PQR file of N, CA, C, O and H, with PARSE charges and radii, in Angstrom:
ATOM      1  N   MET A   1     -27.615   5.259 -14.927 -0.4000 1.5000
ATOM      2  CA  MET A   1     -27.425   5.443 -13.480 -0.0000 2.0000
ATOM      3  C   MET A   1     -26.595   4.302 -12.899  0.5500 1.7000
ATOM      4  O   MET A   1     -25.647   4.533 -12.149 -0.5500 1.4000
ATOM      5  N   LEU A   2     -26.957   3.075 -13.249 -0.4000 1.5000
ATOM      6  CA  LEU A   2     -26.225   1.910 -12.735 -0.0000 2.0000
ATOM      7  C   LEU A   2     -24.773   1.942 -13.209  0.5500 1.7000
ATOM      8  O   LEU A   2     -23.853   1.599 -12.468 -0.5500 1.4000
ATOM      9  H   LEU A   2     -27.727   2.887 -13.858  0.4000 1.0000
ATOM     10  N   ARG A   3     -24.592   2.360 -14.461 -0.4000 1.5000
ATOM     11  CA  ARG A   3     -23.246   2.429 -15.030 -0.0000 2.0000
ATOM     12  C   ARG A   3     -22.376   3.401 -14.231  0.5500 1.7000
ATOM     13  O   ARG A   3     -21.209   3.120 -13.957 -0.5500 1.4000
ATOM     14  H   ARG A   3     -25.340   2.639 -15.064  0.4000 1.0000
ATOM     15  N   THR A   4     -22.949   4.531 -13.865 -0.4000 1.5000
ATOM     16  CA  THR A   4     -22.198   5.528 -13.088 -0.0000 2.0000
ATOM     17  C   THR A   4     -21.819   4.957 -11.732  0.5500 1.7000
ATOM     18  O   THR A   4     -20.692   5.129 -11.268 -0.5500 1.4000
ATOM     19  H   THR A   4     -23.897   4.759 -14.087  0.4000 1.0000
ATOM     20  N   THR A   5     -22.765   4.276 -11.101 -0.4000 1.5000
ATOM     21  CA  THR A   5     -22.508   3.690  -9.788 -0.0000 2.0000
ATOM     22  C   THR A   5     -21.369   2.689  -9.883  0.5500 1.7000
ATOM     23  O   THR A   5     -20.500   2.654  -9.013 -0.5500 1.4000
ATOM     24  H   THR A   5     -23.681   4.136 -11.478  0.4000 1.0000
ATOM     25  N   LEU A   6     -21.367   1.874 -10.934 -0.4000 1.5000
ATOM     26  CA  LEU A   6     -20.304   0.886 -11.101 -0.0000 2.0000
ATOM     27  C   LEU A   6     -18.956   1.574 -11.304  0.5500 1.7000
ATOM     28  O   LEU A   6     -17.942   1.118 -10.775 -0.5500 1.4000
ATOM     29  H   LEU A   6     -22.073   1.903 -11.641  0.4000 1.0000
ATOM     30  N   SER A   7     -18.940   2.663 -12.062 -0.4000 1.5000
ATOM     31  CA  SER A   7     -17.686   3.373 -12.300 -0.0000 2.0000
ATOM     32  C   SER A   7     -17.128   3.927 -10.998  0.5500 1.7000
ATOM     33  O   SER A   7     -15.926   3.840 -10.747 -0.5500 1.4000
ATOM     34  H   SER A   7     -19.763   3.033 -12.491  0.4000 1.0000
ATOM     35  N   VAL A   8     -17.998   4.496 -10.171 -0.4000 1.5000
ATOM     36  CA  VAL A   8     -17.564   5.034  -8.884 -0.0000 2.0000
ATOM     37  C   VAL A   8     -17.026   3.909  -8.022  0.5500 1.7000
ATOM     38  O   VAL A   8     -16.001   4.059  -7.357 -0.5500 1.4000
ATOM     39  H   VAL A   8     -18.974   4.566 -10.375  0.4000 1.0000
ATOM     40  N   PHE A   9     -17.722   2.780  -8.038 -0.4000 1.5000
ATOM     41  CA  PHE A   9     -17.311   1.620  -7.245 -0.0000 2.0000
ATOM     42  C   PHE A   9     -15.945   1.114  -7.704  0.5500 1.7000
ATOM     43  O   PHE A   9     -15.078   0.803  -6.887 -0.5500 1.4000
ATOM     44  H   PHE A   9     -18.555   2.658  -8.578  0.4000 1.0000
ATOM     45  N   GLU A  10     -15.765   1.038  -9.031 -0.4000 1.5000
ATOM     46  CA  GLU A  10     -14.485   0.593  -9.583 -0.0000 2.0000
ATOM     47  C   GLU A  10     -13.361   1.550  -9.211  0.5500 1.7000
ATOM     48  O   GLU A  10     -12.252   1.121  -8.895 -0.5500 1.4000
ATOM     49  H   GLU A  10     -16.469   1.291  -9.695  0.4000 1.0000
ATOM     50  N   ALA A  11     -13.649   2.840  -9.249 -0.4000 1.5000
ATOM     51  CA  ALA A  11     -12.639   3.843  -8.899 -0.0000 2.0000
ATOM     52  C   ALA A  11     -12.247   3.694  -7.431  0.5500 1.7000
ATOM     53  O   ALA A  11     -11.075   3.814  -7.074 -0.5500 1.4000
ATOM     54  H   ALA A  11     -14.551   3.189  -9.506  0.4000 1.0000
ATOM     55  N   ALA A  12     -13.241   3.433  -6.588 -0.4000 1.5000
ATOM     56  CA  ALA A  12     -12.970   3.264  -5.162 -0.0000 2.0000
ATOM     57  C   ALA A  12     -12.085   2.037  -4.924  0.5500 1.7000
ATOM     58  O   ALA A  12     -11.157   2.078  -4.116 -0.5500 1.4000
ATOM     59  H   ALA A  12     -14.193   3.335  -6.878  0.4000 1.0000
ATOM     60  N   ILE A  13     -12.382   0.955  -5.632 -0.4000 1.5000
ATOM     61  CA  ILE A  13     -11.586  -0.272  -5.496 -0.0000 2.0000
ATOM     62  C   ILE A  13     -10.153  -0.021  -5.974  0.5500 1.7000
ATOM     63  O   ILE A  13      -9.196  -0.465  -5.339 -0.5500 1.4000
ATOM     64  H   ILE A  13     -13.136   0.922  -6.288  0.4000 1.0000
ATOM     65  N   ALA A  14     -10.012   0.687  -7.086 -0.4000 1.5000
ATOM     66  CA  ALA A  14      -8.681   0.982  -7.620 -0.0000 2.0000
ATOM     67  C   ALA A  14      -7.889   1.825  -6.632  0.5500 1.7000
ATOM     68  O   ALA A  14      -6.707   1.570  -6.400 -0.5500 1.4000
ATOM     69  H   ALA A  14     -10.790   1.048  -7.602  0.4000 1.0000
ATOM     70  N   ALA A  15      -8.540   2.832  -6.048 -0.4000 1.5000
ATOM     71  CA  ALA A  15      -7.862   3.704  -5.087 -0.0000 2.0000
ATOM     72  C   ALA A  15      -7.459   2.904  -3.853  0.5500 1.7000
ATOM     73  O   ALA A  15      -6.373   3.091  -3.304 -0.5500 1.4000
ATOM     74  H   ALA A  15      -9.501   3.039  -6.237  0.4000 1.0000
ATOM     75  N   GLU A  16      -8.347   2.015  -3.427 -0.4000 1.5000
ATOM     76  CA  GLU A  16      -8.065   1.212  -2.237 -0.0000 2.0000
ATOM     77  C   GLU A  16      -6.880   0.273  -2.480  0.5500 1.7000
ATOM     78  O   GLU A  16      -6.014   0.124  -1.617 -0.5500 1.4000
ATOM     79  H   GLU A  16      -9.229   1.863  -3.872  0.4000 1.0000
ATOM     80  N   SER A  17      -6.846  -0.352  -3.645 -0.4000 1.5000
ATOM     81  CA  SER A  17      -5.745  -1.271  -3.918 -0.0000 2.0000
ATOM     82  C   SER A  17      -4.430  -0.505  -4.077  0.5500 1.7000
ATOM     83  O   SER A  17      -3.367  -1.010  -3.715 -0.5500 1.4000
ATOM     84  H   SER A  17      -7.549  -0.232  -4.346  0.4000 1.0000
ATOM     85  N   ALA A  18      -4.505   0.709  -4.617 -0.4000 1.5000
ATOM     86  CA  ALA A  18      -3.292   1.519  -4.738 -0.0000 2.0000
ATOM     87  C   ALA A  18      -2.780   1.889  -3.347  0.5500 1.7000
ATOM     88  O   ALA A  18      -1.576   1.855  -3.089 -0.5500 1.4000
ATOM     89  H   ALA A  18      -5.368   1.119  -4.911  0.4000 1.0000
ATOM     90  N   ALA A  19      -3.696   2.238  -2.465 -0.4000 1.5000
ATOM     91  CA  ALA A  19      -3.313   2.586  -1.089 -0.0000 2.0000
ATOM     92  C   ALA A  19      -2.705   1.370  -0.399  0.5500 1.7000
ATOM     93  O   ALA A  19      -1.712   1.487   0.319 -0.5500 1.4000
ATOM     94  H   ALA A  19      -4.673   2.265  -2.674  0.4000 1.0000
ATOM     95  N   ALA A  20      -3.307   0.197  -0.621 -0.4000 1.5000
ATOM     96  CA  ALA A  20      -2.798  -1.029  -0.009 -0.0000 2.0000
ATOM     97  C   ALA A  20      -1.383  -1.320  -0.516  0.5500 1.7000
ATOM     98  O   ALA A  20      -0.510  -1.730   0.250 -0.5500 1.4000
ATOM     99  H   ALA A  20      -4.114   0.101  -1.204  0.4000 1.0000
ATOM    100  N   THR A  21      -1.171  -1.104  -1.806 -0.4000 1.5000
ATOM    101  CA  THR A  21       0.158  -1.332  -2.381 -0.0000 2.0000
ATOM    102  C   THR A  21       1.181  -0.403  -1.757  0.5500 1.7000
ATOM    103  O   THR A  21       2.300  -0.815  -1.451 -0.5500 1.4000
ATOM    104  H   THR A  21      -1.880  -0.772  -2.428  0.4000 1.0000
ATOM    105  N   LEU A  22       0.789   0.868  -1.565 -0.4000 1.5000
ATOM    106  CA  LEU A  22       1.697   1.831  -0.947 -0.0000 2.0000
ATOM    107  C   LEU A  22       2.011   1.432   0.487  0.5500 1.7000
ATOM    108  O   LEU A  22       3.152   1.540   0.935 -0.5500 1.4000
ATOM    109  H   LEU A  22      -0.120   1.202  -1.814  0.4000 1.0000
ATOM    110  N   CYS A  23       0.988   0.969   1.206 -0.4000 1.5000
ATOM    111  CA  CYS A  23       1.190   0.559   2.601 -0.0000 2.0000
ATOM    112  C   CYS A  23       2.148  -0.625   2.681  0.5500 1.7000
ATOM    113  O   CYS A  23       3.033  -0.666   3.536 -0.5500 1.4000
ATOM    114  H   CYS A  23       0.060   0.881   0.842  0.4000 1.0000
ATOM    115  N   ILE A  24       1.958  -1.585   1.780 -0.4000 1.5000
ATOM    116  CA  ILE A  24       2.824  -2.760   1.761 -0.0000 2.0000
ATOM    117  C   ILE A  24       4.263  -2.340   1.447  0.5500 1.7000
ATOM    118  O   ILE A  24       5.208  -2.821   2.072 -0.5500 1.4000
ATOM    119  H   ILE A  24       1.238  -1.551   1.086  0.4000 1.0000
ATOM    120  N   ALA A  25       4.418  -1.437   0.471 -0.4000 1.5000
ATOM    121  CA  ALA A  25       5.756  -0.964   0.101 -0.0000 2.0000
ATOM    122  C   ALA A  25       6.404  -0.249   1.278  0.5500 1.7000
ATOM    123  O   ALA A  25       7.591  -0.434   1.542 -0.5500 1.4000
ATOM    124  H   ALA A  25       3.650  -1.047  -0.037  0.4000 1.0000
ATOM    125  N   ALA A  26       5.632   0.565   1.983 -0.4000 1.5000
ATOM    126  CA  ALA A  26       6.158   1.293   3.140 -0.0000 2.0000
ATOM    127  C   ALA A  26       6.577   0.316   4.230  0.5500 1.7000
ATOM    128  O   ALA A  26       7.617   0.487   4.865 -0.5500 1.4000
ATOM    129  H   ALA A  26       4.666   0.715   1.769  0.4000 1.0000
ATOM    130  N   THR A  27       5.757  -0.709   4.438 -0.4000 1.5000
ATOM    131  CA  THR A  27       6.066  -1.711   5.466 -0.0000 2.0000
ATOM    132  C   THR A  27       7.366  -2.433   5.131  0.5500 1.7000
ATOM    133  O   THR A  27       8.193  -2.683   6.008 -0.5500 1.4000
ATOM    134  H   THR A  27       4.912  -0.848   3.922  0.4000 1.0000
ATOM    135  N   ILE A  28       7.537  -2.765   3.852 -0.4000 1.5000
ATOM    136  CA  ILE A  28       8.761  -3.449   3.428 -0.0000 2.0000
ATOM    137  C   ILE A  28       9.965  -2.534   3.652  0.5500 1.7000
ATOM    138  O   ILE A  28      11.014  -2.989   4.108 -0.5500 1.4000
ATOM    139  H   ILE A  28       6.866  -2.562   3.140  0.4000 1.0000
ATOM    140  N   ASP A  29       9.817  -1.240   3.331 -0.4000 1.5000
ATOM    141  CA  ASP A  29      10.908  -0.285   3.537 -0.0000 2.0000
ATOM    142  C   ASP A  29      11.276  -0.205   5.017  0.5500 1.7000
ATOM    143  O   ASP A  29      12.454  -0.248   5.373 -0.5500 1.4000
ATOM    144  H   ASP A  29       8.964  -0.871   2.961  0.4000 1.0000
ATOM    145  N   VAL A  30      10.273  -0.090   5.866 -0.4000 1.5000
ATOM    146  CA  VAL A  30      10.518   0.010   7.307 -0.0000 2.0000
ATOM    147  C   VAL A  30      11.218  -1.247   7.813  0.5500 1.7000
ATOM    148  O   VAL A  30      12.139  -1.173   8.626 -0.5500 1.4000
ATOM    149  H   VAL A  30       9.316  -0.056   5.577  0.4000 1.0000
ATOM    150  N   THR A  31      10.765  -2.413   7.317 -0.4000 1.5000
ATOM    151  CA  THR A  31      11.377  -3.671   7.736 -0.0000 2.0000
ATOM    152  C   THR A  31      12.845  -3.727   7.310  0.5500 1.7000
ATOM    153  O   THR A  31      13.705  -4.179   8.066 -0.5500 1.4000
ATOM    154  H   THR A  31      10.017  -2.473   6.657  0.4000 1.0000
ATOM    155  N   ALA A  32      13.117  -3.264   6.095 -0.4000 1.5000
ATOM    156  CA  ALA A  32      14.494  -3.268   5.601 -0.0000 2.0000
ATOM    157  C   ALA A  32      15.371  -2.340   6.436  0.5500 1.7000
ATOM    158  O   ALA A  32      16.501  -2.688   6.776 -0.5500 1.4000
ATOM    159  H   ALA A  32      12.418  -2.897   5.481  0.4000 1.0000
ATOM    160  N   VAL A  33      14.851  -1.165   6.764 -0.4000 1.5000
ATOM    161  CA  VAL A  33      15.617  -0.211   7.579 -0.0000 2.0000
ATOM    162  C   VAL A  33      15.860  -0.792   8.970  0.5500 1.7000
ATOM    163  O   VAL A  33      16.956  -0.675   9.520 -0.5500 1.4000
ATOM    164  H   VAL A  33      13.933  -0.883   6.487  0.4000 1.0000
ATOM    165  N   ALA A  34      14.827  -1.417   9.530 -0.4000 1.5000
ATOM    166  CA  ALA A  34      14.969  -2.015  10.858 -0.0000 2.0000
ATOM    167  C   ALA A  34      16.028  -3.123  10.837  0.5500 1.7000
ATOM    168  O   ALA A  34      16.823  -3.249  11.769 -0.5500 1.4000
ATOM    169  H   ALA A  34      13.938  -1.512   9.083  0.4000 1.0000
ATOM    170  N   ALA A  35      16.031  -3.908   9.785 -0.4000 1.5000
ATOM    171  CA  ALA A  35      17.018  -4.982   9.666 -0.0000 2.0000
ATOM    172  C   ALA A  35      18.427  -4.395   9.564  0.5500 1.7000
ATOM    173  O   ALA A  35      19.366  -4.910  10.172 -0.5500 1.4000
ATOM    174  H   ALA A  35      15.386  -3.806   9.028  0.4000 1.0000
ATOM    175  N   ASP A  36      18.567  -3.319   8.796 -0.4000 1.5000
ATOM    176  CA  ASP A  36      19.873  -2.666   8.666 -0.0000 2.0000
ATOM    177  C   ASP A  36      20.345  -2.147  10.015  0.5500 1.7000
ATOM    178  O   ASP A  36      21.508  -2.307  10.383 -0.5500 1.4000
ATOM    179  H   ASP A  36      17.804  -2.901   8.302  0.4000 1.0000
ATOM    180  N   LEU A  37      19.425  -1.520  10.751 -0.4000 1.5000
ATOM    181  CA  LEU A  37      19.780  -0.983  12.071 -0.0000 2.0000
ATOM    182  C   LEU A  37      20.198  -2.109  13.010  0.5500 1.7000
ATOM    183  O   LEU A  37      21.174  -1.985  13.749 -0.5500 1.4000
ATOM    184  H   LEU A  37      18.480  -1.389  10.453  0.4000 1.0000
ATOM    185  N   ALA A  38      19.456  -3.195  12.973 -0.4000 1.5000
ATOM    186  CA  ALA A  38      19.763  -4.328  13.846 -0.0000 2.0000
ATOM    187  C   ALA A  38      21.156  -4.870  13.533  0.5500 1.7000
ATOM    188  O   ALA A  38      21.909  -5.218  14.443 -0.5500 1.4000
ATOM    189  H   ALA A  38      18.662  -3.295  12.372  0.4000 1.0000
ATOM    190  N   GLU A  39      21.493  -4.941  12.261 -0.4000 1.5000
ATOM    191  CA  GLU A  39      22.813  -5.444  11.874 -0.0000 2.0000
ATOM    192  C   GLU A  39      23.920  -4.484  12.301  0.5500 1.7000
ATOM    193  O   GLU A  39      24.983  -4.910  12.753 -0.5500 1.4000
ATOM    194  H   GLU A  39      20.881  -4.659  11.522  0.4000 1.0000
ATOM    195  N   SER A  40      23.660  -3.192  12.154 -0.4000 1.5000
ATOM    196  CA  SER A  40      24.707  -2.213  12.477 -0.0000 2.0000
ATOM    197  C   SER A  40      24.952  -2.092  13.979  0.5500 1.7000
ATOM    198  O   SER A  40      26.030  -1.672  14.399 -0.5500 1.4000
ATOM    199  H   SER A  40      22.796  -2.846  11.787  0.4000 1.0000
ATOM    200  N   THR A  41      23.965  -2.456  14.782 -0.4000 1.5000
ATOM    201  CA  THR A  41      24.148  -2.346  16.236 -0.0000 2.0000
ATOM    202  C   THR A  41      24.803  -3.583  16.825  0.5500 1.7000
ATOM    203  O   THR A  41      25.220  -3.571  17.983 -0.5500 1.4000
ATOM    204  H   THR A  41      23.089  -2.797  14.441  0.4000 1.0000
ATOM    205  N   GLU A  42      24.898  -4.648  16.045 -0.4000 1.5000
ATOM    206  CA  GLU A  42      25.499  -5.883  16.570 -0.0000 2.0000
ATOM    207  C   GLU A  42      27.001  -5.722  16.767  0.5500 1.7000
ATOM    208  O   GLU A  42      27.671  -6.659  17.202 -0.5500 1.4000
ATOM    209  H   GLU A  42      24.559  -4.658  15.104  0.4000 1.0000
TER
END
């Protein structure tokens, strides 16, 4: 029983870190696009 609980917990942590990585990547993309736009409007 404890082993199953740990596996579920580990899966949740893995999913959360994957989501965080995607969010960070998206933020970097948005920042890059914003920087490009700022340069092109100058």
